[in-house]
Tab-separated table of C-alpha atoms in Angstrom:
chain	number	residue	atom	x	y	z
A	9	UNK	CA	20.127	61.361	44.270
A	10	UNK	CA	17.893	63.876	42.558
A	11	UNK	CA	14.666	62.538	41.122
A	12	UNK	CA	13.836	62.860	37.437
A	13	UNK	CA	10.576	62.525	35.583
A	14	UNK	CA	9.703	60.448	32.547
A	15	UNK	CA	6.406	60.019	30.715
A	16	UNK	CA	5.282	57.254	28.377
A	17	UNK	CA	2.092	55.688	27.016
A	18	UNK	CA	2.458	52.468	28.999
A	19	UNK	CA	4.591	51.603	32.006
A	20	UNK	CA	5.058	47.887	32.664
A	21	UNK	CA	6.374	46.564	35.965
A	22	UNK	CA	8.009	43.184	35.419
A	23	UNK	CA	9.755	41.722	32.362
A	24	UNK	CA	8.650	38.116	32.682
A	25	UNK	CA	6.726	36.392	29.864
A	26	UNK	CA	3.571	38.487	30.446
A	27	UNK	CA	5.350	41.832	30.681
A	28	UNK	CA	7.579	41.077	27.721
A	29	UNK	CA	4.687	39.999	25.496
A	30	UNK	CA	2.733	43.118	26.453
A	31	UNK	CA	5.710	45.395	25.807
A	32	UNK	CA	6.439	43.939	22.373
A	33	UNK	CA	2.823	44.098	21.243
A	34	UNK	CA	2.283	47.611	22.612
A	35	UNK	CA	5.397	48.876	20.850
A	36	UNK	CA	4.297	47.239	17.595
A	37	UNK	CA	1.095	49.269	17.859
A	38	UNK	CA	2.967	52.564	18.231
A	39	UNK	CA	2.848	52.955	22.021
A	40	UNK	CA	5.829	54.414	23.868
A	41	UNK	CA	6.675	51.718	26.407
A	42	UNK	CA	8.807	51.773	29.540
A	43	UNK	CA	9.621	48.344	30.954
A	44	UNK	CA	10.688	48.312	34.607
A	45	UNK	CA	12.346	45.117	35.759
A	46	UNK	CA	13.902	44.156	39.073
A	47	UNK	CA	15.194	40.709	38.092
A	48	UNK	CA	16.399	38.768	35.092
A	49	UNK	CA	14.695	39.251	31.739
A	50	UNK	CA	11.792	36.832	31.155
A	51	UNK	CA	11.708	36.086	34.888
A	52	UNK	CA	10.777	32.553	35.904
A	53	UNK	CA	9.810	31.820	32.317
A	54	UNK	CA	13.529	31.727	31.506
A	55	UNK	CA	15.329	31.212	34.798
A	56	UNK	CA	12.882	28.555	35.973
A	57	UNK	CA	10.814	27.108	33.143
A	58	UNK	CA	13.592	27.069	30.537
A	59	UNK	CA	16.216	25.680	32.904
A	60	UNK	CA	13.913	22.975	34.267
A	61	UNK	CA	12.989	21.881	30.733
A	62	UNK	CA	16.649	21.850	29.808
A	63	UNK	CA	17.259	19.547	32.770
A	64	UNK	CA	14.301	17.441	31.648
A	65	UNK	CA	15.682	16.924	28.152
A	66	UNK	CA	19.100	15.903	29.478
A	67	UNK	CA	17.577	13.545	32.042
A	68	UNK	CA	15.251	12.024	29.439
A	69	UNK	CA	18.174	11.394	27.095
A	70	UNK	CA	19.968	9.555	29.876
A	71	UNK	CA	16.869	7.520	30.702
A	72	UNK	CA	16.503	6.459	27.062
A	73	UNK	CA	20.191	5.612	26.747
A	74	UNK	CA	19.954	3.320	29.775
A	75	UNK	CA	17.104	1.242	28.323
A	76	UNK	CA	17.977	-2.400	27.815
A	77	UNK	CA	17.512	-4.291	24.565
A	78	UNK	CA	18.362	-1.428	22.222
A	79	UNK	CA	21.262	-3.118	20.451
A	80	UNK	CA	24.053	-1.322	22.276
A	81	UNK	CA	25.495	-1.149	25.780
A	82	UNK	CA	25.529	2.366	27.234
A	83	UNK	CA	28.620	3.560	29.087
A	84	UNK	CA	29.978	6.805	30.454
A	85	UNK	CA	26.587	7.924	31.760
A	86	UNK	CA	27.768	9.353	35.056
A	87	UNK	CA	25.968	12.630	35.709
A	88	UNK	CA	28.173	15.734	35.939
A	89	UNK	CA	25.937	18.389	37.434
A	90	UNK	CA	28.612	21.047	36.990
A	91	UNK	CA	28.483	20.513	33.224
A	92	UNK	CA	24.660	20.553	33.270
A	93	UNK	CA	24.676	23.821	35.214
A	94	UNK	CA	27.127	25.344	32.728
A	95	UNK	CA	25.010	24.261	29.757
A	96	UNK	CA	21.822	25.700	31.254
A	97	UNK	CA	23.593	28.955	32.143
A	98	UNK	CA	24.900	29.248	28.584
A	99	UNK	CA	21.410	28.706	27.174
A	100	UNK	CA	19.976	31.301	29.547
A	101	UNK	CA	22.586	33.848	28.461
A	102	UNK	CA	21.905	33.125	24.781
A	103	UNK	CA	18.156	33.589	25.183
A	104	UNK	CA	18.692	36.764	27.207
A	105	UNK	CA	20.735	38.216	24.327
A	106	UNK	CA	17.949	37.332	21.886
A	107	UNK	CA	15.418	39.061	24.140
A	108	UNK	CA	17.585	42.175	24.458
A	109	UNK	CA	17.699	42.264	20.668
A	110	UNK	CA	13.888	42.272	20.516
A	111	UNK	CA	13.712	45.147	22.989
A	112	UNK	CA	16.323	47.156	21.113
A	113	UNK	CA	14.653	46.636	17.730
A	114	UNK	CA	11.256	47.638	19.138
A	115	UNK	CA	12.751	50.705	20.876
A	116	UNK	CA	11.399	49.717	24.280
A	117	UNK	CA	12.916	51.667	27.151
A	118	UNK	CA	14.165	49.338	29.899
A	119	UNK	CA	14.727	50.542	33.455
A	120	UNK	CA	16.485	48.111	35.784
A	121	UNK	CA	15.097	48.274	39.303
A	122	UNK	CA	12.012	47.614	41.411
A	123	UNK	CA	9.044	49.851	40.634
A	124	UNK	CA	6.818	51.167	43.411
A	125	UNK	CA	3.612	53.165	43.063
A	126	UNK	CA	3.634	56.723	44.367
A	127	UNK	CA	0.071	57.396	43.246
A	128	UNK	CA	-2.309	55.779	40.714
A	129	UNK	CA	-0.505	57.457	37.796
A	130	UNK	CA	3.120	57.388	38.954
A	131	UNK	CA	5.729	54.822	39.863
A	132	UNK	CA	9.144	55.454	41.342
A	133	UNK	CA	12.256	53.469	40.503
A	134	UNK	CA	15.859	54.368	41.350
A	135	UNK	CA	14.892	57.960	42.088
A	136	UNK	CA	13.038	58.384	38.788
A	137	UNK	CA	9.311	59.071	38.600
A	138	UNK	CA	7.565	57.436	35.650
A	139	UNK	CA	4.111	58.696	34.708
A	140	UNK	CA	1.730	57.051	32.264
A	141	UNK	CA	-1.989	56.902	31.442
A	142	UNK	CA	-1.829	53.094	31.647
A	143	UNK	CA	0.098	50.681	33.861
A	144	UNK	CA	0.535	46.943	33.623
A	145	UNK	CA	1.671	44.894	36.618
A	146	UNK	CA	3.484	41.708	35.589
A	147	UNK	CA	5.637	40.957	38.611
A	148	UNK	CA	5.023	37.206	38.601
A	149	UNK	CA	5.271	34.913	41.608
A	150	UNK	CA	7.780	33.272	43.927
A	151	UNK	CA	7.835	29.897	45.677
A	152	UNK	CA	5.716	29.497	48.785
A	153	UNK	CA	7.667	28.264	51.784
A	154	UNK	CA	6.728	26.294	54.865
A	155	UNK	CA	6.212	28.507	57.938
A	156	UNK	CA	9.390	28.765	60.002
A	157	UNK	CA	11.483	26.999	57.351
A	158	UNK	CA	14.931	28.407	56.596
A	159	UNK	CA	15.700	27.789	52.939
A	160	UNK	CA	19.442	27.904	52.312
A	161	UNK	CA	19.181	27.250	48.583
A	162	UNK	CA	21.553	24.297	48.712
A	163	UNK	CA	20.418	21.586	51.105
A	164	UNK	CA	16.881	22.956	51.393
A	165	UNK	CA	15.732	24.282	48.038
A	166	UNK	CA	12.743	25.727	46.224
A	167	UNK	CA	12.130	25.553	42.485
A	168	UNK	CA	14.154	28.764	42.167
A	169	UNK	CA	17.263	26.986	43.488
A	170	UNK	CA	16.981	23.428	42.196
A	171	UNK	CA	17.576	24.481	38.571
A	172	UNK	CA	21.029	25.743	39.605
A	173	UNK	CA	22.293	22.553	41.239
A	174	UNK	CA	25.963	22.198	40.285
A	175	UNK	CA	27.087	19.160	42.283
A	176	UNK	CA	25.855	15.625	42.708
A	177	UNK	CA	24.080	14.061	45.669
A	178	UNK	CA	22.456	10.738	46.437
A	179	UNK	CA	18.920	11.365	47.663
A	180	UNK	CA	16.171	13.972	47.412
A	181	UNK	CA	12.903	14.458	49.270
A	182	UNK	CA	10.304	16.447	47.329
A	183	UNK	CA	7.714	18.114	49.553
A	184	UNK	CA	4.668	18.672	47.358
A	185	UNK	CA	3.474	16.528	44.463
A	186	UNK	CA	1.883	19.073	42.182
A	187	UNK	CA	3.156	19.696	38.672
A	188	UNK	CA	6.529	21.111	39.788
A	189	UNK	CA	7.060	18.337	42.328
A	190	UNK	CA	6.239	15.586	39.835
A	191	UNK	CA	8.485	17.113	37.186
A	192	UNK	CA	11.550	17.362	39.404
A	193	UNK	CA	10.910	13.933	40.947
A	194	UNK	CA	11.051	12.524	37.412
A	195	UNK	CA	14.116	14.521	36.430
A	196	UNK	CA	16.282	13.588	39.394
A	197	UNK	CA	15.197	9.955	39.329
A	198	UNK	CA	16.318	9.800	35.700
A	199	UNK	CA	19.644	11.275	36.820
A	200	UNK	CA	20.044	8.291	39.146
A	201	UNK	CA	19.101	9.975	42.421
A	202	UNK	CA	16.831	8.271	44.958
A	203	UNK	CA	13.658	10.379	45.247
A	204	UNK	CA	10.891	10.385	47.846
A	205	UNK	CA	7.794	12.309	46.734
A	206	UNK	CA	5.407	13.529	49.436
A	207	UNK	CA	1.796	14.220	48.489
A	208	UNK	CA	-0.772	15.551	50.964
A	209	UNK	CA	-3.572	14.251	48.720
A	210	UNK	CA	-4.614	10.633	48.196
A	211	UNK	CA	-3.529	10.560	44.538
A	212	UNK	CA	-1.050	12.324	42.278
A	213	UNK	CA	-2.226	15.244	40.151
A	214	UNK	CA	-5.681	15.100	41.718
A	215	UNK	CA	-6.966	17.838	39.365
A	216	UNK	CA	-6.742	15.280	36.557
A	217	UNK	CA	-8.832	12.108	36.038
A	218	UNK	CA	-8.312	9.184	38.449
A	219	UNK	CA	-7.143	6.871	35.658
A	220	UNK	CA	-4.321	9.259	34.784
A	221	UNK	CA	-3.335	9.580	38.461
A	222	UNK	CA	-3.256	5.798	38.877
A	223	UNK	CA	-1.249	5.333	35.684
A	224	UNK	CA	1.360	7.936	36.624
A	225	UNK	CA	1.692	6.493	40.130
A	226	UNK	CA	2.358	3.050	38.664
A	227	UNK	CA	5.068	4.368	36.338
A	228	UNK	CA	6.651	6.566	39.021
A	229	UNK	CA	6.852	3.583	41.367
A	230	UNK	CA	8.302	1.375	38.645
A	231	UNK	CA	10.910	4.041	37.903
A	232	UNK	CA	11.993	4.000	41.551
A	233	UNK	CA	10.210	7.056	42.965
A	234	UNK	CA	8.950	6.400	46.494
A	235	UNK	CA	5.527	8.099	46.553
A	236	UNK	CA	3.866	8.711	49.916
A	237	UNK	CA	0.228	9.850	50.015
A	238	UNK	CA	-1.473	11.777	52.823
A	239	UNK	CA	1.973	12.936	53.913
A	240	UNK	CA	1.876	16.255	55.735
A	241	UNK	CA	5.164	17.867	56.636
A	242	UNK	CA	5.647	19.210	60.152
A	243	UNK	CA	9.213	20.478	59.826
A	244	UNK	CA	12.366	20.372	57.719
A	245	UNK	CA	15.767	20.864	59.328
A	246	UNK	CA	19.471	20.296	58.676
A	247	UNK	CA	21.041	17.724	60.981
A	248	UNK	CA	24.656	16.645	60.623
A	249	UNK	CA	24.891	17.615	56.961
A	250	UNK	CA	21.668	15.764	56.088
A	251	UNK	CA	18.135	17.107	55.807
A	252	UNK	CA	15.553	15.745	58.227
A	253	UNK	CA	11.909	15.877	57.137
A	254	UNK	CA	9.495	15.241	59.997
A	255	UNK	CA	5.955	14.292	59.006
A	256	UNK	CA	2.783	14.846	61.001
A	257	UNK	CA	2.487	11.094	61.648
A	258	UNK	CA	5.852	11.198	63.432
A	259	UNK	CA	7.852	9.452	60.711
A	260	UNK	CA	11.209	10.857	59.657
A	261	UNK	CA	12.885	10.958	56.243
A	262	UNK	CA	16.615	11.666	55.982
A	263	UNK	CA	17.972	12.785	52.621
A	264	UNK	CA	20.852	14.734	51.122
A	265	UNK	CA	18.582	17.464	49.781
A	266	UNK	CA	14.980	18.632	50.104
A	267	UNK	CA	12.960	20.421	47.446
A	268	UNK	CA	9.961	22.368	48.768
A	269	UNK	CA	7.382	22.556	45.965
A	270	UNK	CA	4.150	23.595	47.673
A	271	UNK	CA	2.955	26.262	45.280
A	272	UNK	CA	3.749	29.887	44.555
A	273	UNK	CA	2.609	33.278	45.842
A	274	UNK	CA	2.225	36.487	43.879
A	275	UNK	CA	4.942	39.143	44.004
A	276	UNK	CA	2.837	42.184	44.842
A	277	UNK	CA	4.058	43.099	48.331
A	278	UNK	CA	6.698	45.634	47.198
A	279	UNK	CA	4.452	47.587	44.818
A	280	UNK	CA	2.878	49.866	47.444
A	281	UNK	CA	-0.579	49.024	46.119
A	282	UNK	CA	-2.374	51.081	48.824
A	283	UNK	CA	-1.157	54.168	46.963
A	284	UNK	CA	-3.333	53.087	44.020
A	285	UNK	CA	-6.413	51.963	45.926
A	286	UNK	CA	-5.916	48.330	44.868
A	287	UNK	CA	-6.296	45.733	47.594
A	288	UNK	CA	-4.573	42.410	46.885
A	289	UNK	CA	-6.394	39.129	47.480
A	290	UNK	CA	-5.238	35.769	48.851
A	291	UNK	CA	-1.559	34.940	48.515
A	292	UNK	CA	-0.930	38.443	47.142
A	293	UNK	CA	-2.810	37.992	43.868
A	294	UNK	CA	-4.513	40.990	42.293
A	295	UNK	CA	-8.067	40.310	41.182
A	296	UNK	CA	-8.837	41.370	37.617
A	297	UNK	CA	-11.745	41.218	35.201
A	298	UNK	CA	-11.800	39.459	31.826
A	299	UNK	CA	-9.902	42.381	30.283
A	300	UNK	CA	-7.163	42.086	32.936
A	301	UNK	CA	-8.212	45.360	34.601
A	302	UNK	CA	-7.874	45.779	38.343
A	303	UNK	CA	-10.365	47.730	40.439
A	304	UNK	CA	-8.494	50.804	39.198
A	305	UNK	CA	-9.389	50.612	35.481
A	306	UNK	CA	-6.178	52.074	34.007
A	307	UNK	CA	-4.033	49.611	35.983
A	308	UNK	CA	-3.890	46.067	34.635
A	309	UNK	CA	-2.403	42.920	36.204
A	310	UNK	CA	-1.367	39.872	34.168
A	311	UNK	CA	0.408	36.574	34.560
A	312	UNK	CA	0.828	34.935	37.957
A	313	UNK	CA	0.147	38.187	39.835
A	314	UNK	CA	-3.261	38.770	38.215
A	315	UNK	CA	-6.157	36.410	38.837
A	316	UNK	CA	-9.226	36.123	36.669
A	317	UNK	CA	-12.344	34.513	38.131
A	318	UNK	CA	-12.109	31.304	36.125
A	319	UNK	CA	-10.844	27.839	37.092
A	320	UNK	CA	-8.856	27.799	33.858
A	321	UNK	CA	-6.644	30.751	34.886
A	322	UNK	CA	-3.545	28.545	34.970
A	323	UNK	CA	-0.037	29.707	35.845
A	324	UNK	CA	1.528	28.941	32.467
A	325	UNK	CA	3.934	30.979	30.351
A	326	UNK	CA	1.734	30.923	27.249
A	327	UNK	CA	-1.314	32.064	29.229
A	328	UNK	CA	0.703	34.890	30.790
A	329	UNK	CA	1.821	36.025	27.327
A	330	UNK	CA	-1.760	35.910	26.024
A	331	UNK	CA	-2.966	37.940	29.011
A	332	UNK	CA	-0.287	40.556	28.398
A	333	UNK	CA	-1.359	41.026	24.786
A	334	UNK	CA	-5.047	40.985	25.763
A	335	UNK	CA	-4.512	43.811	28.271
A	336	UNK	CA	-2.778	45.993	25.684
A	337	UNK	CA	-5.497	45.314	23.122
A	338	UNK	CA	-8.091	46.472	25.650
A	339	UNK	CA	-6.108	49.664	26.314
A	340	UNK	CA	-6.139	50.327	22.570
A	341	UNK	CA	-9.842	49.446	22.264
A	342	UNK	CA	-9.024	46.535	19.960
A	343	UNK	CA	-11.641	43.762	20.228
A	344	UNK	CA	-10.189	40.642	21.783
A	345	UNK	CA	-11.159	37.796	24.063
A	346	UNK	CA	-9.134	35.115	25.814
A	347	UNK	CA	-10.909	31.799	25.327
A	348	UNK	CA	-9.835	29.433	28.069
A	349	UNK	CA	-11.677	26.244	27.110
A	350	UNK	CA	-8.917	25.002	24.804
A	351	UNK	CA	-5.762	25.982	26.697
A	352	UNK	CA	-3.046	23.380	26.065
A	353	UNK	CA	-0.601	22.333	28.771
A	354	UNK	CA	2.401	20.045	29.176
A	355	UNK	CA	3.634	18.370	32.347
A	356	UNK	CA	7.292	17.453	31.923
A	357	UNK	CA	7.183	14.288	33.962
A	358	UNK	CA	8.395	10.899	32.796
A	359	UNK	CA	6.228	9.876	31.066
A	360	UNK	CA	5.152	13.254	29.724
A	361	UNK	CA	1.549	14.376	30.201
A	362	UNK	CA	-0.138	16.815	27.841
A	363	UNK	CA	-3.688	17.987	27.445
A	364	UNK	CA	-6.191	20.524	26.224
A	365	UNK	CA	-9.769	21.212	27.251
A	366	UNK	CA	-11.763	19.409	29.922
A	367	UNK	CA	-10.927	16.275	31.845
A	368	UNK	CA	-13.341	13.368	31.465
A	369	UNK	CA	-14.594	14.027	35.004
A	370	UNK	CA	-15.458	17.678	34.316
A	371	UNK	CA	-16.893	16.837	30.901
A	372	UNK	CA	-19.313	14.329	32.446
A	373	UNK	CA	-20.312	16.834	35.119
A	374	UNK	CA	-21.042	19.516	32.532
A	375	UNK	CA	-22.351	17.531	29.555
A	376	UNK	CA	-23.568	14.190	30.885
A	377	UNK	CA	-23.184	11.115	28.686
A	378	UNK	CA	-20.001	12.138	26.873
A	379	UNK	CA	-18.173	9.714	24.599
A	380	UNK	CA	-14.608	8.730	25.509
A	381	UNK	CA	-12.005	6.631	23.731
A	382	UNK	CA	-8.455	5.669	24.586
A	383	UNK	CA	-5.895	4.618	22.021
A	384	UNK	CA	-2.962	2.926	23.698
A	385	UNK	CA	0.589	3.882	22.744
A	386	UNK	CA	1.351	0.177	22.355
A	387	UNK	CA	-0.881	0.175	19.243
A	388	UNK	CA	0.949	3.089	17.584
A	389	UNK	CA	3.648	2.152	15.041
A	390	UNK	CA	5.870	5.132	15.890
A	391	UNK	CA	5.817	4.274	19.586
A	392	UNK	CA	6.766	0.739	18.626
A	393	UNK	CA	9.716	2.098	16.658
A	394	UNK	CA	10.710	4.066	19.774
A	395	UNK	CA	10.182	0.944	21.923
A	396	UNK	CA	8.117	3.157	24.201
A	397	UNK	CA	4.832	1.464	25.056
A	398	UNK	CA	3.549	3.187	28.206
A	399	UNK	CA	0.689	5.633	27.835
A	400	UNK	CA	-2.312	6.532	25.735
A	401	UNK	CA	-4.281	9.249	24.006
A	402	UNK	CA	-7.747	9.882	25.459
A	403	UNK	CA	-10.310	11.707	23.321
A	404	UNK	CA	-13.415	13.182	24.976
A	405	UNK	CA	-16.308	14.345	22.795
A	406	UNK	CA	-19.859	15.456	23.478
A	407	UNK	CA	-22.877	13.178	23.961
A	408	UNK	CA	-24.505	11.624	20.869
A	409	UNK	CA	-25.566	14.478	18.599
A	410	UNK	CA	-22.788	16.762	19.860
A	411	UNK	CA	-19.565	15.984	17.982
A	412	UNK	CA	-17.451	18.734	19.534
A	413	UNK	CA	-14.140	17.763	21.077
A	414	UNK	CA	-14.346	18.648	24.769
A	415	UNK	CA	-10.929	17.488	25.864
A	416	UNK	CA	-7.826	15.478	25.050
A	417	UNK	CA	-5.237	13.902	27.329
A	418	UNK	CA	-2.026	12.286	26.119
A	419	UNK	CA	0.465	10.370	28.245
A	420	UNK	CA	3.799	9.074	27.000
A	421	UNK	CA	7.022	10.129	25.318
A	422	UNK	CA	6.508	13.257	23.163
A	423	UNK	CA	2.849	13.399	24.222
A	424	UNK	CA	2.797	17.102	23.376
A	425	UNK	CA	2.814	16.140	19.664
A	426	UNK	CA	-0.973	15.726	19.597
A	427	UNK	CA	-1.986	18.689	21.742
A	428	UNK	CA	-1.485	21.602	19.344
A	429	UNK	CA	-3.856	20.051	16.814
A	430	UNK	CA	-6.332	19.208	19.571
A	431	UNK	CA	-6.336	22.710	21.035
A	432	UNK	CA	-7.006	24.315	17.642
A	433	UNK	CA	-9.928	21.960	17.033
A	434	UNK	CA	-11.434	22.622	20.478
A	435	UNK	CA	-11.009	26.393	20.138
A	436	UNK	CA	-12.688	26.466	16.723
A	437	UNK	CA	-15.455	23.982	17.464
A	438	UNK	CA	-14.239	21.545	14.791
A	439	UNK	CA	-16.058	18.213	15.284
A	440	UNK	CA	-14.079	15.093	16.036
A	441	UNK	CA	-15.443	13.571	12.798
A	442	UNK	CA	-13.049	15.839	10.897
A	443	UNK	CA	-10.264	13.563	12.120
A	444	UNK	CA	-11.779	10.469	10.503
A	445	UNK	CA	-10.898	11.376	6.927
A	446	UNK	CA	-7.980	13.737	7.525
A	447	UNK	CA	-4.580	12.426	6.484
A	448	UNK	CA	-1.917	12.167	9.162
A	449	UNK	CA	1.705	11.343	8.399
A	450	UNK	CA	2.775	7.765	9.058
A	451	UNK	CA	4.287	6.684	11.299
A	452	UNK	CA	3.487	9.557	13.664
A	453	UNK	CA	2.257	9.987	17.193
A	454	UNK	CA	-0.658	12.111	15.988
A	455	UNK	CA	-2.182	9.021	14.397
A	456	UNK	CA	-3.222	8.018	17.920
A	457	UNK	CA	-5.604	10.985	18.052
A	458	UNK	CA	-7.120	9.963	14.734
A	459	UNK	CA	-7.482	6.353	15.858
A	460	UNK	CA	-9.185	7.438	19.086
A	461	UNK	CA	-11.704	9.255	16.874
A	462	UNK	CA	-12.209	6.079	14.867
A	463	UNK	CA	-12.944	4.138	18.062
A	464	UNK	CA	-15.691	6.623	18.972
A	465	UNK	CA	-17.125	6.424	15.450
A	466	UNK	CA	-17.155	2.622	15.608
A	467	UNK	CA	-14.538	2.181	12.914
A	468	UNK	CA	-11.899	0.669	15.186
A	469	UNK	CA	-12.129	-1.754	18.098
A	470	UNK	CA	-11.348	-0.212	21.502
A	471	UNK	CA	-8.918	-2.925	22.570
A	472	UNK	CA	-7.046	-5.847	21.050
């Protein structure tokens, strides 16, 4: 095949959330954009995050329908994974068509294939050489696997495979109890599958406050998840149609399926980075500055593949999108900054966890005698209407004299309802006292945030 040449203002490698956001913004600013993509459009943001949240919603609906004392007797709740797989595939196709429409309307050139650097100003893909004054690497990440483990995608799965399950099974062992592990443990338990969750740490979600970890562990256990702490996996193998998980303490767990959820590694190994002078860091990540520039200034890296030197550089779709736009703004010399202190997040476990800003632990380390209030879901009228009493909203503000909101954590059904408001207030330095006289709809879940503020101000008793 003869090679051809193409020039553009910006060449983007990877059409996940970060690459897509960068491409759309760059095109809106008049840049000629070429988007090179070796996988599905929107990457894991669609084929992983969307599908897993689709599974979550279906599982949550089943869990709610099975609750006793709701005035009706549920029936016909057998789980048909083939139908679930078909529904998720249909949704993925629909969203892909919407995305293709965006690209067409914005006149973004899409090249299907894996891009590889030839030199700092040229990439090659399918025999074509693409040259540009600026490049953006947005190749994302892939699941990390245990050394020596053969993942077949059916009995032994990663997060890339588990969203495409199309047949039922009875038991699942989840190796790794981070966010992904906790989410899928919740989902499959709600589908009626027996789940064992293995955590190498001594508490779940150890990056969060101990009270949240203890609360989630209690609910997981009550829901039927068998949580094992300090559990290090030695090997995983298929034996007689079952999956055998051998732990370092010599104990053995037999299950129908195993999900390995031990983190992700950056997809940078096929880019031929030595041709650019960029040297990747640990787990393949590319170190970048606050403008998303690599050590080669005209080459940027965003999303999971790029790593800023901040503990708040989280692997989240909305952060990846913000980084993509930030990089393009820097190329165009448009002033912009990515403020990380308010970043909202959602953990799609059951119950849901959502937050913005600092944990109570970090807030005390940084600011000392901070003020903290919890408003229990059991005191909220809307939660009572839902007959959903587990959880709370925790509001963390500065020490006396400093009324800034430092962090918020919400646990419970639809906990994400309070986080958008919280993140905006944190980002703009709006004091918690603003909540005292603001008017929230009733009955709503956001009233819990307001009532937590009233507890701090002394206008409401902490407990009943």
